[in-house]
XYZ file of C-alpha atoms in Angstrom:
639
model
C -56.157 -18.103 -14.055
C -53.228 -15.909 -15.321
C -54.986 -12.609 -14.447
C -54.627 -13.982 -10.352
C -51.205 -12.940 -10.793
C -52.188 -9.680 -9.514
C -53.562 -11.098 -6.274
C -50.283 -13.280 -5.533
C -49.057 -10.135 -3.335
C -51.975 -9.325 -1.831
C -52.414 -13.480 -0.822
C -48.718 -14.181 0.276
C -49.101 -11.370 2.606
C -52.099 -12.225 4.818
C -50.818 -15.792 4.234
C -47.502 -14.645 6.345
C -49.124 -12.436 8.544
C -51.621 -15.354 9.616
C -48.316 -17.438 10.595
C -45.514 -15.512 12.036
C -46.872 -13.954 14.571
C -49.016 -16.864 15.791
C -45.545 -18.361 15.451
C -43.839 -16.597 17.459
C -46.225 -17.105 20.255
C -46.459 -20.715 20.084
C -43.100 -21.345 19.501
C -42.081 -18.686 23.210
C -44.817 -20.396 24.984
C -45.209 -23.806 23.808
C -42.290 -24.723 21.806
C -41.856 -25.766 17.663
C -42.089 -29.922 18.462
C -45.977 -30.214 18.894
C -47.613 -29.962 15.222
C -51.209 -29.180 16.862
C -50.082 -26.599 18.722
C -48.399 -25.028 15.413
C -51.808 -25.300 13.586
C -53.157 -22.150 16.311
C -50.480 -19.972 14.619
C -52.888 -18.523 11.847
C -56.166 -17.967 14.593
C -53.694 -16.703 16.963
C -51.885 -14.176 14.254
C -55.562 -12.885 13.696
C -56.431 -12.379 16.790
C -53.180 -10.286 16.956
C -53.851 -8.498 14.505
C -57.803 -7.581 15.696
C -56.705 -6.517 18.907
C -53.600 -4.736 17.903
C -55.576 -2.243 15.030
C -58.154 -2.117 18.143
C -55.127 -1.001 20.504
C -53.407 1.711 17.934
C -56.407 3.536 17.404
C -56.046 4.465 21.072
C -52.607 5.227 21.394
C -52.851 7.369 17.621
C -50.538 4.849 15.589
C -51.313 4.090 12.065
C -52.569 1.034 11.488
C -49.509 -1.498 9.683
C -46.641 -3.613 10.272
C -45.867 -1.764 12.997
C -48.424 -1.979 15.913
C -49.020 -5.672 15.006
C -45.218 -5.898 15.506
C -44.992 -4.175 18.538
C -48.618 -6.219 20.269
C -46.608 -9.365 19.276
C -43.809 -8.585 21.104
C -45.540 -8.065 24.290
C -47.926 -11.582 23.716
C -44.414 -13.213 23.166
C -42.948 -11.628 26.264
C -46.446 -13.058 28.090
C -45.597 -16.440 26.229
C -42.734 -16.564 27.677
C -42.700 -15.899 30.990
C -45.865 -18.023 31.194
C -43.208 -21.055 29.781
C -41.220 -20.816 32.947
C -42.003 -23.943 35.137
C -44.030 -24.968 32.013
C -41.709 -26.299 29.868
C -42.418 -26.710 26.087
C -44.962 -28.810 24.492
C -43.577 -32.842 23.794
C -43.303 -34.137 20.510
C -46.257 -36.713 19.146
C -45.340 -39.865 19.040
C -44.574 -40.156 15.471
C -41.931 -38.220 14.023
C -43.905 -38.407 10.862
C -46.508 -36.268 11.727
C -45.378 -33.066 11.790
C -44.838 -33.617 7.862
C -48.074 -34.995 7.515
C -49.680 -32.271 8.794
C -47.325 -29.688 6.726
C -48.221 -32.149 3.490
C -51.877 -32.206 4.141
C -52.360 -28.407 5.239
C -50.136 -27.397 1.737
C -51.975 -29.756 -0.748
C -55.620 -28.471 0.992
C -54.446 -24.852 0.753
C -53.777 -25.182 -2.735
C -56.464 -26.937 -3.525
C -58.773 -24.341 -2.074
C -56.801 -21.299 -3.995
C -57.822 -22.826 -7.087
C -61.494 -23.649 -5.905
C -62.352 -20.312 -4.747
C -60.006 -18.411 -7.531
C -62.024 -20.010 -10.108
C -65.269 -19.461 -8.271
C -64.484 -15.720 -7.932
C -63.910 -15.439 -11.668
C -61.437 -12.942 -11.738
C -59.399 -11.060 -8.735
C -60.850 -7.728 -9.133
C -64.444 -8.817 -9.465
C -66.746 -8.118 -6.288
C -69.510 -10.179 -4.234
C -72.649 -9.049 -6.151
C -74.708 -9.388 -2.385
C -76.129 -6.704 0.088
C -73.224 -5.890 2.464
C -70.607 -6.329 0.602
C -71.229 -1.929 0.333
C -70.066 -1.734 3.681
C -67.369 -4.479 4.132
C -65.184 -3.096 0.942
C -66.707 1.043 1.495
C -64.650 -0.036 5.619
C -61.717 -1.152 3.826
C -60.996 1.641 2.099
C -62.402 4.056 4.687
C -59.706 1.882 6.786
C -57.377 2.909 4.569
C -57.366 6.265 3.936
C -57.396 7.004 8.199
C -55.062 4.250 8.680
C -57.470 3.231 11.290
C -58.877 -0.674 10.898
C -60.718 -0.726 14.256
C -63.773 -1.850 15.201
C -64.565 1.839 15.915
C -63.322 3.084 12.655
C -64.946 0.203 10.948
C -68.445 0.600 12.592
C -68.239 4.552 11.384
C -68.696 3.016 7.824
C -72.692 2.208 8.981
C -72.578 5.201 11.316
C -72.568 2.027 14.559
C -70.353 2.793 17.439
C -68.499 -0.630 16.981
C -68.340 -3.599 14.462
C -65.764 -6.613 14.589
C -62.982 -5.767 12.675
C -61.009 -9.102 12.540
C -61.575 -9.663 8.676
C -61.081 -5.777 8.060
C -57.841 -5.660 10.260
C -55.950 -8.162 7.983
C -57.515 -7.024 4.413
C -56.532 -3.762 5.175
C -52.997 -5.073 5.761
C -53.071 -6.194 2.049
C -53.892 -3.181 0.489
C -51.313 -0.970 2.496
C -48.490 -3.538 2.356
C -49.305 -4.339 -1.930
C -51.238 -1.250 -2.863
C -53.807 -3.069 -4.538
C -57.152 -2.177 -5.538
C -59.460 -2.929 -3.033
C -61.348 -5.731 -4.736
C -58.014 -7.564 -5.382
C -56.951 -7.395 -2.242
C -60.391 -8.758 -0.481
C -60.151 -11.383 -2.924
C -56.590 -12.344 -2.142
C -57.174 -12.040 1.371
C -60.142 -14.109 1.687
C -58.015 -17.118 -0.561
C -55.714 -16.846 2.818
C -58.412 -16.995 5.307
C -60.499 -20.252 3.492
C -57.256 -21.859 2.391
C -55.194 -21.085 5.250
C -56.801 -19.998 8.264
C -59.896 -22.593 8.313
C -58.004 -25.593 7.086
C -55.438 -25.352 9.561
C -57.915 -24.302 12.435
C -60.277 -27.518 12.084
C -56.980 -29.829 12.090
C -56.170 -28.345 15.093
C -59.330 -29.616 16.397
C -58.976 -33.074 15.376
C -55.496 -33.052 16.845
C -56.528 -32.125 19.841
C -59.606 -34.454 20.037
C -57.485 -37.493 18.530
C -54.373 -37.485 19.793
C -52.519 -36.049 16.751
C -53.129 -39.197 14.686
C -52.108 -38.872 10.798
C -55.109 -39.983 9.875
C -57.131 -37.450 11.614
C -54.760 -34.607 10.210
C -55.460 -35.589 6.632
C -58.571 -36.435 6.741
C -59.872 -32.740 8.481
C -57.368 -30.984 5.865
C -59.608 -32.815 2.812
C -62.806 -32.461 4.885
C -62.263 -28.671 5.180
C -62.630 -28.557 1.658
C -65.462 -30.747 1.097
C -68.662 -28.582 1.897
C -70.248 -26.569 0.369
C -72.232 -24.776 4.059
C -68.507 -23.531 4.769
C -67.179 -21.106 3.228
C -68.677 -21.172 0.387
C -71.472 -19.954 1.602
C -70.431 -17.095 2.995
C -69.704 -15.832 -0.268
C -72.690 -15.909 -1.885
C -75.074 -15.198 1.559
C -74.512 -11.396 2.532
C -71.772 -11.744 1.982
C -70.416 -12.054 6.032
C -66.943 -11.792 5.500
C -66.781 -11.278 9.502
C -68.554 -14.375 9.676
C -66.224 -16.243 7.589
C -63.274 -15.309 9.432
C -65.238 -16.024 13.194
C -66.496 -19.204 12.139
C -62.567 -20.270 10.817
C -61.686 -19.599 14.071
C -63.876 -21.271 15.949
C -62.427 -24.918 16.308
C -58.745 -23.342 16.914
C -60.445 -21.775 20.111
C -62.250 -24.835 20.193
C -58.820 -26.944 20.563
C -57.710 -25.393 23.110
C -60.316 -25.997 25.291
C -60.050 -29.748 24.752
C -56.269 -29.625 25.828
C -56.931 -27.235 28.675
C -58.875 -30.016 30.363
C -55.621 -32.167 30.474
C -53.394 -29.947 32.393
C -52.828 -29.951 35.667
C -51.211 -27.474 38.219
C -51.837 -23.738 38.346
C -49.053 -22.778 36.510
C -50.487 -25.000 33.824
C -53.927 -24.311 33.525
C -53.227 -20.482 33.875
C -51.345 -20.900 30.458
C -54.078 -22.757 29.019
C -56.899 -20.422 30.325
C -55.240 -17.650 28.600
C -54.678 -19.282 25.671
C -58.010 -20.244 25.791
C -59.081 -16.564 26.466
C -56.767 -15.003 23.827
C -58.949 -17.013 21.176
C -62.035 -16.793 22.584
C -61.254 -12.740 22.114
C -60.313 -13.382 19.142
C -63.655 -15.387 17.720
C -65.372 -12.470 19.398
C -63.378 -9.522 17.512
C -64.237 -11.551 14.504
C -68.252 -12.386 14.690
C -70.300 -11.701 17.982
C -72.372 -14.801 16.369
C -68.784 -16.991 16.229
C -68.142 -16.297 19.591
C -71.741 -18.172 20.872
C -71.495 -21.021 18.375
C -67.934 -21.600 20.513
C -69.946 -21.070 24.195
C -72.064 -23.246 22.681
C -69.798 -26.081 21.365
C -67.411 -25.813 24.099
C -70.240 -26.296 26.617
C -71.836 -29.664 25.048
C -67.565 -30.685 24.692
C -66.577 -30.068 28.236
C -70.206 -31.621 29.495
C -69.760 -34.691 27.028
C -65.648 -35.284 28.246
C -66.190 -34.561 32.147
C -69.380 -36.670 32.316
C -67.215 -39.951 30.210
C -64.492 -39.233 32.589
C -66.959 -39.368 35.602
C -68.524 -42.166 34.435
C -65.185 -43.908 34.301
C -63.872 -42.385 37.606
C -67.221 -43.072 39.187
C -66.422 -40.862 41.909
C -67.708 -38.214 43.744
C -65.713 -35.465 42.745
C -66.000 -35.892 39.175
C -69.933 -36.206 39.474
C -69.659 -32.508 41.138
C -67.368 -31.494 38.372
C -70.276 -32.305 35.842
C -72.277 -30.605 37.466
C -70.644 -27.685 38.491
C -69.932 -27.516 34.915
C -73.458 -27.653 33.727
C -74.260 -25.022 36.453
C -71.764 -22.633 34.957
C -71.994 -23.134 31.377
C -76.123 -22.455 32.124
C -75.662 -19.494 33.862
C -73.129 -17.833 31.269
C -74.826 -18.966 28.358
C -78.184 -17.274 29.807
C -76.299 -14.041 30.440
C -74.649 -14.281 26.661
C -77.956 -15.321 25.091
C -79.738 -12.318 26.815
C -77.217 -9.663 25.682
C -76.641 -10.982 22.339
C -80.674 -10.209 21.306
C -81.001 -8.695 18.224
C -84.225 -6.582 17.871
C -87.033 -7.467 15.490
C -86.148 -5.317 12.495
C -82.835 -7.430 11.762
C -84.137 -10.888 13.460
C -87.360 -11.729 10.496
C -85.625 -13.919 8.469
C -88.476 -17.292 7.757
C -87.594 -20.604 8.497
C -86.788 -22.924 5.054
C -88.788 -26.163 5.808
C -90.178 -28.723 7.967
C -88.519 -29.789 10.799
C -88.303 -33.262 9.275
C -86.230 -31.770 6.491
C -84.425 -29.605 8.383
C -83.171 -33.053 10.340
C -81.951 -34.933 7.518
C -80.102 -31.284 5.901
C -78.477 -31.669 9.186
C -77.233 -34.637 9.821
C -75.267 -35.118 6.361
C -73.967 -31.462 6.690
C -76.363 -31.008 3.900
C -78.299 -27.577 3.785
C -79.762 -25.307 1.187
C -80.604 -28.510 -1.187
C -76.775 -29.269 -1.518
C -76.321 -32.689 -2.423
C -74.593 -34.917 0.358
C -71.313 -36.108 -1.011
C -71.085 -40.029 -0.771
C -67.312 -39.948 0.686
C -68.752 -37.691 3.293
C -71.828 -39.324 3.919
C -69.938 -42.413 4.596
C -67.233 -41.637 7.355
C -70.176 -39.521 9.492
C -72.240 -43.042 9.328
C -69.129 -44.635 10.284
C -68.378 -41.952 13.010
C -72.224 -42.883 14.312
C -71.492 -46.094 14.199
C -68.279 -45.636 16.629
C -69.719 -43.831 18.991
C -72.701 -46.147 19.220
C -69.976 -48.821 19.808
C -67.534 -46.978 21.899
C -69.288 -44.366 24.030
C -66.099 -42.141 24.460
C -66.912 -40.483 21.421
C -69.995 -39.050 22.657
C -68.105 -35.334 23.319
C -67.602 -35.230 19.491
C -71.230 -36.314 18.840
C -72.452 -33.798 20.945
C -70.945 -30.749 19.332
C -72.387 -32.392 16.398
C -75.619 -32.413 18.150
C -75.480 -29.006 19.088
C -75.454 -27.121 15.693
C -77.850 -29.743 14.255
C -80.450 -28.701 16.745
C -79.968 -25.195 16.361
C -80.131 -25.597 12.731
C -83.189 -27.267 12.760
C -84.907 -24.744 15.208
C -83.814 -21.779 13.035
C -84.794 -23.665 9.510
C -87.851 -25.913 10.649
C -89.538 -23.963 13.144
C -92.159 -21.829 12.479
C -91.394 -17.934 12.678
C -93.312 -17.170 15.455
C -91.612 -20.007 17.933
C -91.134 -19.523 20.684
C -88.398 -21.832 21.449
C -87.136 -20.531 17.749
C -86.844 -16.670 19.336
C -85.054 -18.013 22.536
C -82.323 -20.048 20.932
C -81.729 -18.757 17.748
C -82.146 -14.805 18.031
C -78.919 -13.858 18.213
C -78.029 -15.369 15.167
C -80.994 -13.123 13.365
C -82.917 -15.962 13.223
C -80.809 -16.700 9.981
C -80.736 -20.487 8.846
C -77.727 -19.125 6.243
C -75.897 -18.799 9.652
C -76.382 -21.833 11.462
C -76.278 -23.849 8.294
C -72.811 -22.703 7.900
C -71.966 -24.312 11.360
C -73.044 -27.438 10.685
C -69.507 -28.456 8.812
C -67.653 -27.374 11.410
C -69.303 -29.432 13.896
C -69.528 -32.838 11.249
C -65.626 -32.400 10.609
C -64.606 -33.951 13.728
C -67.180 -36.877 13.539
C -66.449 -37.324 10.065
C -62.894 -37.866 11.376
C -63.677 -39.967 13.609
C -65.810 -42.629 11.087
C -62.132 -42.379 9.286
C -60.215 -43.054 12.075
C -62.287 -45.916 12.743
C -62.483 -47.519 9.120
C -58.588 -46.751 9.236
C -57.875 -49.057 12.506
C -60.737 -52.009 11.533
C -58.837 -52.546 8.191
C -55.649 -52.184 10.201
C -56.612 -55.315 11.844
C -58.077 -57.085 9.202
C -54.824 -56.535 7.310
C -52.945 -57.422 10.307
C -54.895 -60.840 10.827
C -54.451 -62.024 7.170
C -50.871 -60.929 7.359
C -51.122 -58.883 3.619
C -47.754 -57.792 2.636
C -46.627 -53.925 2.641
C -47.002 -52.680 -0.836
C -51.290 -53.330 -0.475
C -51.208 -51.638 2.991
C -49.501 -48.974 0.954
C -51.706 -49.247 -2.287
C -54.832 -48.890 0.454
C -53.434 -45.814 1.792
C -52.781 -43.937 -1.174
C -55.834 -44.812 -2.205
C -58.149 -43.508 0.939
C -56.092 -40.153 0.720
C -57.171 -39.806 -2.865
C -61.131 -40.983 -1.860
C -60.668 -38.422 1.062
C -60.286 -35.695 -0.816
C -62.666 -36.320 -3.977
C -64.664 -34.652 -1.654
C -63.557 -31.499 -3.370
C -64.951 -32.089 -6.445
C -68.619 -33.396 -4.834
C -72.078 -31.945 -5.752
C -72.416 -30.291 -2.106
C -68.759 -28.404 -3.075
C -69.886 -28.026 -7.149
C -73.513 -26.355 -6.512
C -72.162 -24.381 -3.918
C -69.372 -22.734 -5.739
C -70.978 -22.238 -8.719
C -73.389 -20.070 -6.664
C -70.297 -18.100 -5.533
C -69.672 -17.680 -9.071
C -72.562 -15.919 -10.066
C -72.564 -14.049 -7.004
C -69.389 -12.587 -8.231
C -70.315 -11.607 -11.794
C -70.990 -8.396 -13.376
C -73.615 -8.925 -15.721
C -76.205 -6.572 -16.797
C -79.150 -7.197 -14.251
C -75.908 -7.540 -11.125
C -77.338 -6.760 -7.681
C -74.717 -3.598 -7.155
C -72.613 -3.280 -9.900
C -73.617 -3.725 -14.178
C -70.630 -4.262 -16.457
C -71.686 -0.675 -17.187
C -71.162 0.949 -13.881
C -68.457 -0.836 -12.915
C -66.716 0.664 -16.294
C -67.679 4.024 -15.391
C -66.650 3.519 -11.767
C -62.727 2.722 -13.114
C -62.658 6.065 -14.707
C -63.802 8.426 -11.847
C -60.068 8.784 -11.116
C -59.701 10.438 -14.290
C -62.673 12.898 -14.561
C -63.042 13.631 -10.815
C -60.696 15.567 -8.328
C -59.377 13.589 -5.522
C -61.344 15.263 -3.393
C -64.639 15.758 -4.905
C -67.903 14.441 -3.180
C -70.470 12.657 -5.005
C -74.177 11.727 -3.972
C -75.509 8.877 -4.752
C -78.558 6.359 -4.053
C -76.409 3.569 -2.257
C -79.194 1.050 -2.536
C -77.695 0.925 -6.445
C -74.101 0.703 -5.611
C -72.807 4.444 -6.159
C -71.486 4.353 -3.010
C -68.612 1.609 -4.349
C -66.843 5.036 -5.963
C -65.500 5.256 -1.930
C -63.718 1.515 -2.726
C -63.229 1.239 -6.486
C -62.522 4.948 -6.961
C -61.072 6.110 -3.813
C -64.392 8.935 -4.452
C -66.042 9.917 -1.266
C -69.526 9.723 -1.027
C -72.248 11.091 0.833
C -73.410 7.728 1.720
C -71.294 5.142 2.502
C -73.609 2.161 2.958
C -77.413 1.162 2.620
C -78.593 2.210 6.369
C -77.067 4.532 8.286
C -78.060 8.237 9.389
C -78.067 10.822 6.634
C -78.267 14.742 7.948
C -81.695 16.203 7.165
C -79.817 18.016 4.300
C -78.823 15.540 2.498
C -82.576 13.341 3.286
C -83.726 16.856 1.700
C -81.269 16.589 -1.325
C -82.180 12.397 -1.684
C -85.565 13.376 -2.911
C -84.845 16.930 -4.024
C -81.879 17.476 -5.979
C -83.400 16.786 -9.675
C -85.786 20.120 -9.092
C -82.074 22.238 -8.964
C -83.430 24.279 -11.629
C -86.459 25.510 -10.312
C -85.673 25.472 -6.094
C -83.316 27.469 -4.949
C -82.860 25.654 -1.627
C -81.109 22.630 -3.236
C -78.291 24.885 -4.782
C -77.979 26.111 -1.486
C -77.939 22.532 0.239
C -75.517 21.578 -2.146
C -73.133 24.401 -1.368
C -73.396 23.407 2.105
C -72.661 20.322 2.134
C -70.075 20.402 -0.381
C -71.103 18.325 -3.352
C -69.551 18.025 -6.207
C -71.077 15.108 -8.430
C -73.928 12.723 -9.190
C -73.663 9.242 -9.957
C -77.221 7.853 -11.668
C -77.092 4.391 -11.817
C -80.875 4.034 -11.939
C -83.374 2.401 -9.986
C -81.902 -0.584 -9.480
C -82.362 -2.217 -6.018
C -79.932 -3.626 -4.056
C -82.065 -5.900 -2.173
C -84.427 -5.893 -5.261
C -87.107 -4.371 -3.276
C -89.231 -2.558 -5.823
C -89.739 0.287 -2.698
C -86.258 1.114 -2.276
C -85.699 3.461 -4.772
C -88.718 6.102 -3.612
C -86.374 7.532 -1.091
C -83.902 8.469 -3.410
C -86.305 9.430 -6.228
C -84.315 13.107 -6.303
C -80.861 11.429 -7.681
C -82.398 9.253 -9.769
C -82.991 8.964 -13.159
C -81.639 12.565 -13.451
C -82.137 14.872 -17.066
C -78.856 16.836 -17.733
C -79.959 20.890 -17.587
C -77.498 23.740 -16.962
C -76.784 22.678 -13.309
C -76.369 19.033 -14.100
C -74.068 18.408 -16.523
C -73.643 15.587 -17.981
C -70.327 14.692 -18.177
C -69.719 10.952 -18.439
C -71.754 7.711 -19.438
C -71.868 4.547 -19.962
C -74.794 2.095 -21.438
C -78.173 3.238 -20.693
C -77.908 3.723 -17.319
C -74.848 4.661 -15.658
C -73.925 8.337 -15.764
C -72.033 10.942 -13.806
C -73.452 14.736 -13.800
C -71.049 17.749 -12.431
C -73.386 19.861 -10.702
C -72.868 23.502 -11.792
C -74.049 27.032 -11.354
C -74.432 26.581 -7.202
């Protein structure tokens, strides 16, 4: 763990930047006293910080300290005014909750540094996975214009726009450490699984049970205790975008839950914007995030309005429900229509039968992952509760919710019908909705704790037990809570991530080889040479190892007819005169051969690039640098 030490910087930074500013704005709008309002800081700060690169690439300022500074300012000027006939938040009723919940988030973030650190291997090593070309080729195309937007980003993949939440803030740890690009996604993504999430889902649970201790520490352990999220975002893709939509998602979620509460205009026009402010920022992180939160806040509001009507058995709160169930129909139609992705990126194949795809979901469970016992336990407890007290039925639903989707995407057949309609805009991806299915079995999870916690309460109470064993039982759920993170659904899961993040000889992108030669293009290239390469064998990582740029920065995209020509051309330089005079055009420099190596390990991919591959040096390609039996580097000559 001592070569991390070069990551500290690059972790203490996003860590800060995902609190003050969120700070800032709780603490002008809401006040410092209310511990659940606190944990929004870190989804607030990135939503900040999305919106803010978004904003300077517009008015021409580089992105850094600076615009997020200046965004702040204005949100905390909104904030403020938006206090006035508010008031700030009231305390909980316990004065010691606000260390409980500073206790549990700093023992959970630790924890998951360690996790994750270990899983990575080591901080300069790289996700071995598809589109991790494009998320660290963005970061250091981010870098070099000083632009992290979601324009800038999307030029990476030659797309008019991509989310550029997770970008926004890595790119903030390279510019602000001046680390390597690996090291700095690394430390970054530490902040965002030990920080960010963590804090986010005990937000939740605050919200949904009235900032109880219990609830606190038990979402803090829970947050660690699956292996569907993160973890897998690490290993599937990767979708770092994902990762940081999905952490968001039950900050935004909170707020919804305490918007319902408030009353008056001045009020609910505070809440409303908080609620919009997150819901922005769950979009500018994933497009997918930003449904799974339509879709969760739908079945929460339905689920609380229809207990409260129930209750209330009025009237008016019979409309409400339905007026509710009207609207959230009607949007989520519009959003489901919109959000379609086309056929070419929506073929991924279900896993199983829907029978299995039931019992994955319930216990949180997917991919094979064992279900750990702890965890297994408090959601059959949280069943149980709701079956006995009804008002937890909201929770149950939410729960409900990304079960069903995940067993339409996994068990259904591909041709489905009802598959294509509800699952689509996720790509049809089980990886995607699998990783939902913690975030959703957190809260009920919680409350199975909660209600262990208060029937031993009263057993205790009835037999009159003296303090210390009341103590001794506490101490002792904490540490059963969080075993969790040393489960088999946590174990298999991260030792997945830590292959994924390996270089070994047959590695997806980089060999131990190529990653070697990589590290020394600074040294036997110009700063600003250009160098082709077949990207589907991860030459286009000399843009973000090497600071190199390359012809193609990622996998798709749309190369010039030129370059197509060179692709398939370039190794008959001797004998056709037209690829000397292609090269000159466009300006190129050097080859990097890393062989035919796939990517995606699709034996096809390599025919398209069959003219910078496997390359024989000759007077115009000269070989000038190798490494192993594979990886070389020509300087093309003589053009």
């Amino acid at each position: 763990m001592g070569d991390w030490i070069s990551a500290v910087p690059s972790y203490l930074v996003v860590v800060l930047v995902l609190i003050l500013p969120g700070a800032a704005v709780v603490a002008a709008g809401w006040g410092v006293r209310n511990p659940q309002r606190l944990l929004l800081a870190p989804a607030i700060s990135a939503t900040l910080a999305a919106a803010a690169a978004t904003i300077a690439h517009f008015v021409g300022l580089r992105w850094g300290l600076l615009p997020l500074a200046l965004f702040t300012l204005v949100v905390v000027g909104i904030a403020l005014l938006l206090r006035r006939g508010n008031g700030a938040d009231p305390a909980p009723a316990g004065r010691r909750t606000l260390v409980t919940v500073v206790l549990s988030l700093a023992a959970t973030a630790a924890v998951t540094t360690v996790m994750f650190a270990r899983a990575f291997g080591s901080p300069d090593n790289i996700a071995q996975r598809f589109d991790n070309i494009v998320h660290l080729n963005a970061i250091a195309l981010a870098v070099q214009n000083g632009d992290a937007s979601g324009f800038q980003i999307g030029a990476t993949s030659d797309i008019g726009f991509y989310p550029n939440g997770w970008h926004a803030l890595t790119t903030l740890a390279v510019e602000l450490t001046g680390a390597s690009v690996p090291v700095a996604v690394n430390g970054a993504n530490l902040a965002f699984v030990s920080v960010l999430w963590p804090a986010s889902i005990m937000a939740l649970v605050g919200a949904l049970f009235a900032q109880r201790r219990t609830a606190y520490v038990t979402a803090a352990a829970l947050s660690a205790g699956f292996g569907a999220f993160p973890a897998l975002f690490f290993n599937w893709g990767v979708l770092y975008p994902n990762l940081i939509g999905y952490a968001m998602v039950p900050a935004a979620l909170s707020t919804v839950v305490t918007a319902l509460d408030d009353r008056g205009p001045r009020a609910l026009t505070r809440a409303l914007l908080l609620v919009a402010l997150l819901a922005g920022g769950v979009f500018l992180g994933h497009p997918n995030a930003f449904l799974s939160l339509l879709a969760f806040s739908a079945a929460l509001v339905i689920g609380i309005l229809a207990i409260r009507a129930f209750d209330a058995r009025t009237r008016s709160s019979v409309i409400g429900v339905a007026v509710a169930v009207v609207g959230f129909g009607a949007v989520m139609a519009v959003v489901w229509a919109v959000f379609r992705t086309g056929a070419e990126h929506s073929r991924w194949e279900p896993w199983q039968n829907l029978a299995q795809a039931a019992g994955e979901g319930l216990f949180a469970s997917p991919r094979g992952f064992s279900p750990t016992i702890v965890v297994v336990a408090l959601l059959v407890a949280g069943f149980i509760a709701v079956a006995r007290r009804p008002r937890g039925l909201p929770v149950l639903a939410v729960f409900a919710v990304a079960v069903a989707l995940f067993m339409v995407v996994s068990g259904l057949r591909i041709d489905s019908p009802v598959r294509q309609l509800l699952t689509n805009p996720w790509y049809n991806d089980s990886n995607r909705l699998a990783a939902l299915l913690p975030l959703a079995a957190i809260p009920v999870a919680t409350l199975g704790a909660l209600a262990i916690v208060d029937t031993a309460r009263r057993w205790a109470t009835r037999r009159s037990l003296p303090r210390w064993t009341r103590v001794t039982a506490a101490v002792v759920a904490v540490v059963a809570v969080f075993s969790v993170v040393v489960g088999p659904n946590v174990r298999i899961a991260l030792a997945q991530v830590h292959e994924a993040y390996a270089y070994t000889d047959d590695a997806l992108i980089l060999s131990d080889d190529e990653h070697a030669l990589l590290e020394r293009l600074d040294d036997e290239t110009p700063a600003d040479a250009l160098i082709i390469g077949s990207p589907r064998t991860g030459t286009s990582l000399a843009l973000a190892l090497a600071d190199r740029e390359v012809t193609q920065r990622h996998v798709f995209g749309s190369p010039s007819p030129e370059l197509l020509f060179l692709n398939t051309h370039l190794r008959d330089i001797e004998t056709d005169p037209a690829v000397c005079s292609t090269v000159d055009e466009l300006g190129i420099d050097y080859v990097l051969d890393f062989g035919r190596r796939d990517v995606i390990d699709d034996p096809n991919g390599a025919v398209p690039y069959d003219g910078i591959q496997d390359l024989t040096p000759s007077s115009h390609l000269v070989l000038i640098d190798s490494q192993g039996p594979e990886a070389r580097l020509f300087r093309i000559e003589g053009c």
